[in-house]
JSON list of C-alpha atoms in Angstrom, two decimals:
[
{"chain": "I", "resi": 1, "resn": "MET", "atom": "CA", "xyz": [0.00, 0.00, 0.00]},
{"chain": "I", "resi": 2, "resn": "LEU", "atom": "CA", "xyz": [1.33, 3.40, -0.92]},
{"chain": "I", "resi": 3, "resn": "GLU", "atom": "CA", "xyz": [0.01, 5.85, 1.64]},
{"chain": "I", "resi": 4, "resn": "PHE", "atom": "CA", "xyz": [1.38, 9.09, 0.26]},
{"chain": "I", "resi": 5, "resn": "LEU", "atom": "CA", "xyz": [3.57, 9.81, -2.73]},
{"chain": "I", "resi": 6, "resn": "ALA", "atom": "CA", "xyz": [5.43, 13.10, -3.07]},
{"chain": "I", "resi": 7, "resn": "THR", "atom": "CA", "xyz": [8.79, 14.40, -4.26]},
{"chain": "I", "resi": 8, "resn": "LEU", "atom": "CA", "xyz": [10.79, 17.44, -3.24]},
{"chain": "I", "resi": 9, "resn": "PRO", "atom": "CA", "xyz": [10.43, 20.34, -5.67]},
{"chain": "I", "resi": 10, "resn": "GLU", "atom": "CA", "xyz": [14.08, 20.03, -6.72]},
{"chain": "I", "resi": 11, "resn": "ALA", "atom": "CA", "xyz": [13.53, 16.33, -7.58]},
{"chain": "I", "resi": 12, "resn": "GLN", "atom": "CA", "xyz": [10.42, 16.90, -9.68]},
{"chain": "I", "resi": 13, "resn": "GLY", "atom": "CA", "xyz": [10.70, 16.20, -13.37]},
{"chain": "I", "resi": 14, "resn": "LYS", "atom": "CA", "xyz": [13.67, 13.86, -12.87]},
{"chain": "I", "resi": 15, "resn": "GLY", "atom": "CA", "xyz": [11.85, 10.53, -12.78]},
{"chain": "I", "resi": 16, "resn": "VAL", "atom": "CA", "xyz": [11.77, 10.12, -9.00]},
{"chain": "I", "resi": 17, "resn": "GLY", "atom": "CA", "xyz": [7.96, 10.07, -8.76]},
{"chain": "I", "resi": 18, "resn": "THR", "atom": "CA", "xyz": [7.73, 7.73, -11.73]},
{"chain": "I", "resi": 19, "resn": "ALA", "atom": "CA", "xyz": [10.23, 5.34, -10.11]},
{"chain": "I", "resi": 20, "resn": "LEU", "atom": "CA", "xyz": [8.27, 5.30, -6.84]},
{"chain": "I", "resi": 21, "resn": "LEU", "atom": "CA", "xyz": [5.01, 4.80, -8.67]},
{"chain": "I", "resi": 22, "resn": "GLN", "atom": "CA", "xyz": [6.48, 2.04, -10.86]},
{"chain": "I", "resi": 23, "resn": "TRP", "atom": "CA", "xyz": [7.51, 0.17, -7.70]},
{"chain": "I", "resi": 24, "resn": "GLY", "atom": "CA", "xyz": [3.88, 0.16, -6.55]},
{"chain": "I", "resi": 25, "resn": "ILE", "atom": "CA", "xyz": [2.55, -0.71, -10.01]},
{"chain": "I", "resi": 26, "resn": "GLU", "atom": "CA", "xyz": [4.83, -3.74, -10.22]},
{"chain": "I", "resi": 27, "resn": "ARG", "atom": "CA", "xyz": [3.55, -5.05, -6.90]},
{"chain": "I", "resi": 28, "resn": "ALA", "atom": "CA", "xyz": [-0.09, -4.42, -7.84]},
{"chain": "I", "resi": 29, "resn": "ASP", "atom": "CA", "xyz": [0.41, -6.17, -11.17]},
{"chain": "I", "resi": 30, "resn": "ALA", "atom": "CA", "xyz": [2.06, -9.15, -9.43]},
{"chain": "I", "resi": 31, "resn": "MET", "atom": "CA", "xyz": [-1.12, -9.50, -7.33]},
{"chain": "I", "resi": 32, "resn": "ASN", "atom": "CA", "xyz": [-3.34, -8.64, -10.32]},
{"chain": "I", "resi": 33, "resn": "ALA", "atom": "CA", "xyz": [-4.89, -5.93, -8.16]},
{"chain": "I", "resi": 34, "resn": "ARG", "atom": "CA", "xyz": [-7.14, -3.04, -9.09]},
{"chain": "I", "resi": 35, "resn": "VAL", "atom": "CA", "xyz": [-5.74, 0.12, -7.49]},
{"chain": "I", "resi": 36, "resn": "TYR", "atom": "CA", "xyz": [-7.54, 3.26, -6.33]},
{"chain": "I", "resi": 37, "resn": "LEU", "atom": "CA", "xyz": [-6.11, 6.62, -5.32]},
{"chain": "I", "resi": 38, "resn": "GLU", "atom": "CA", "xyz": [-6.98, 10.24, -4.70]},
{"chain": "I", "resi": 39, "resn": "ALA", "atom": "CA", "xyz": [-4.92, 12.52, -6.95]},
{"chain": "I", "resi": 40, "resn": "THR", "atom": "CA", "xyz": [-4.12, 16.13, -6.25]},
{"chain": "I", "resi": 41, "resn": "GLU", "atom": "CA", "xyz": [-3.85, 18.60, -9.11]},
{"chain": "I", "resi": 42, "resn": "ASP", "atom": "CA", "xyz": [-0.04, 18.24, -9.01]},
{"chain": "I", "resi": 43, "resn": "GLY", "atom": "CA", "xyz": [-0.03, 14.43, -9.09]},
{"chain": "I", "resi": 44, "resn": "TYR", "atom": "CA", "xyz": [-2.87, 13.93, -11.56]},
{"chain": "I", "resi": 45, "resn": "PRO", "atom": "CA", "xyz": [-0.79, 14.02, -14.79]},
{"chain": "I", "resi": 46, "resn": "LEU", "atom": "CA", "xyz": [1.62, 11.36, -13.47]},
{"chain": "I", "resi": 47, "resn": "TYR", "atom": "CA", "xyz": [-1.18, 8.98, -12.52]},
{"chain": "I", "resi": 48, "resn": "TRP", "atom": "CA", "xyz": [-3.01, 9.50, -15.83]},
{"chain": "I", "resi": 49, "resn": "LYS", "atom": "CA", "xyz": [0.21, 8.79, -17.74]},
{"chain": "I", "resi": 50, "resn": "HIS", "atom": "CA", "xyz": [0.55, 5.46, -15.92]},
{"chain": "I", "resi": 51, "resn": "GLY", "atom": "CA", "xyz": [-2.94, 4.14, -16.56]},
{"chain": "I", "resi": 52, "resn": "TRP", "atom": "CA", "xyz": [-5.22, 5.49, -13.85]},
{"chain": "I", "resi": 53, "resn": "ARG", "atom": "CA", "xyz": [-8.58, 6.84, -15.00]},
{"chain": "I", "resi": 54, "resn": "ASP", "atom": "CA", "xyz": [-11.02, 9.24, -13.37]},
{"chain": "I", "resi": 55, "resn": "LEU", "atom": "CA", "xyz": [-13.90, 7.94, -11.30]},
{"chain": "I", "resi": 56, "resn": "GLN", "atom": "CA", "xyz": [-15.12, 10.99, -9.38]},
{"chain": "I", "resi": 57, "resn": "VAL", "atom": "CA", "xyz": [-14.07, 14.46, -8.25]},
{"chain": "I", "resi": 58, "resn": "ALA", "atom": "CA", "xyz": [-14.09, 15.04, -4.49]},
{"chain": "I", "resi": 59, "resn": "ARG", "atom": "CA", "xyz": [-14.21, 18.60, -3.14]},
{"chain": "I", "resi": 60, "resn": "LEU", "atom": "CA", "xyz": [-13.85, 19.81, 0.43]},
{"chain": "I", "resi": 61, "resn": "ASP", "atom": "CA", "xyz": [-14.84, 23.36, 1.32]},
{"chain": "I", "resi": 62, "resn": "PHE", "atom": "CA", "xyz": [-12.97, 24.24, 4.49]},
{"chain": "I", "resi": 63, "resn": "THR", "atom": "CA", "xyz": [-15.15, 27.32, 5.12]},
{"chain": "I", "resi": 64, "resn": "GLU", "atom": "CA", "xyz": [-17.92, 24.95, 6.22]},
{"chain": "I", "resi": 65, "resn": "TYR", "atom": "CA", "xyz": [-15.65, 23.99, 9.13]},
{"chain": "I", "resi": 66, "resn": "GLY", "atom": "CA", "xyz": [-14.53, 27.45, 10.18]},
{"chain": "I", "resi": 67, "resn": "SER", "atom": "CA", "xyz": [-11.40, 27.72, 8.04]},
{"chain": "I", "resi": 68, "resn": "THR", "atom": "CA", "xyz": [-10.67, 29.16, 4.60]},
{"chain": "I", "resi": 69, "resn": "GLY", "atom": "CA", "xyz": [-10.21, 27.77, 1.12]},
{"chain": "I", "resi": 70, "resn": "SER", "atom": "CA", "xyz": [-11.00, 24.43, -0.41]},
{"chain": "I", "resi": 71, "resn": "GLN", "atom": "CA", "xyz": [-9.26, 21.36, -1.83]},
{"chain": "I", "resi": 72, "resn": "GLU", "atom": "CA", "xyz": [-10.11, 19.12, -4.77]},
{"chain": "I", "resi": 73, "resn": "TRP", "atom": "CA", "xyz": [-8.99, 15.58, -5.48]},
{"chain": "I", "resi": 74, "resn": "VAL", "atom": "CA", "xyz": [-9.75, 13.24, -8.36]},
{"chain": "I", "resi": 75, "resn": "VAL", "atom": "CA", "xyz": [-10.56, 9.70, -7.31]},
{"chain": "I", "resi": 76, "resn": "MET", "atom": "CA", "xyz": [-8.90, 7.43, -9.87]},
{"chain": "I", "resi": 77, "resn": "ARG", "atom": "CA", "xyz": [-8.62, 3.71, -10.64]},
{"chain": "I", "resi": 78, "resn": "ARG", "atom": "CA", "xyz": [-5.99, 1.62, -12.41]},
{"chain": "I", "resi": 79, "resn": "ASP", "atom": "CA", "xyz": [-7.47, -1.67, -13.57]},
{"chain": "I", "resi": 80, "resn": "ARG", "atom": "CA", "xyz": [-5.99, -5.09, -13.13]},
{"chain": "I", "resi": 81, "resn": "ARG", "atom": "CA", "xyz": [-3.29, -6.12, -15.57]},
{"chain": "I", "resi": 82, "resn": "VAL", "atom": "CA", "xyz": [-5.32, -9.21, -16.51]},
{"chain": "I", "resi": 83, "resn": "PRO", "atom": "CA", "xyz": [-9.12, -8.75, -16.56]},
{"chain": "I", "resi": 84, "resn": "VAL", "atom": "CA", "xyz": [-10.99, -10.94, -14.07]},
{"chain": "I", "resi": 85, "resn": "ALA", "atom": "CA", "xyz": [-14.54, -12.12, -14.73]},
{"chain": "I", "resi": 86, "resn": "GLU", "atom": "CA", "xyz": [-16.78, -10.51, -12.10]}
]
């Protein structure tokens, strides 16, 4: 399980995130697992490039809880390497 994936700004664009993600993809493929995640705006292009597809957009408005601003995530899924009859 990958809990949180992030790279330092100075490491971005150098393949570090892709290498970390590939590690997880290899393990998911070995188990023939379907994988879900919540992508931030920054991470979204990387996940899309590696086969995840949009399921739903989740928005949280912090003003409803006495704070300011909001956050948006895209819930995404990467299907199993080998389709399984369901």
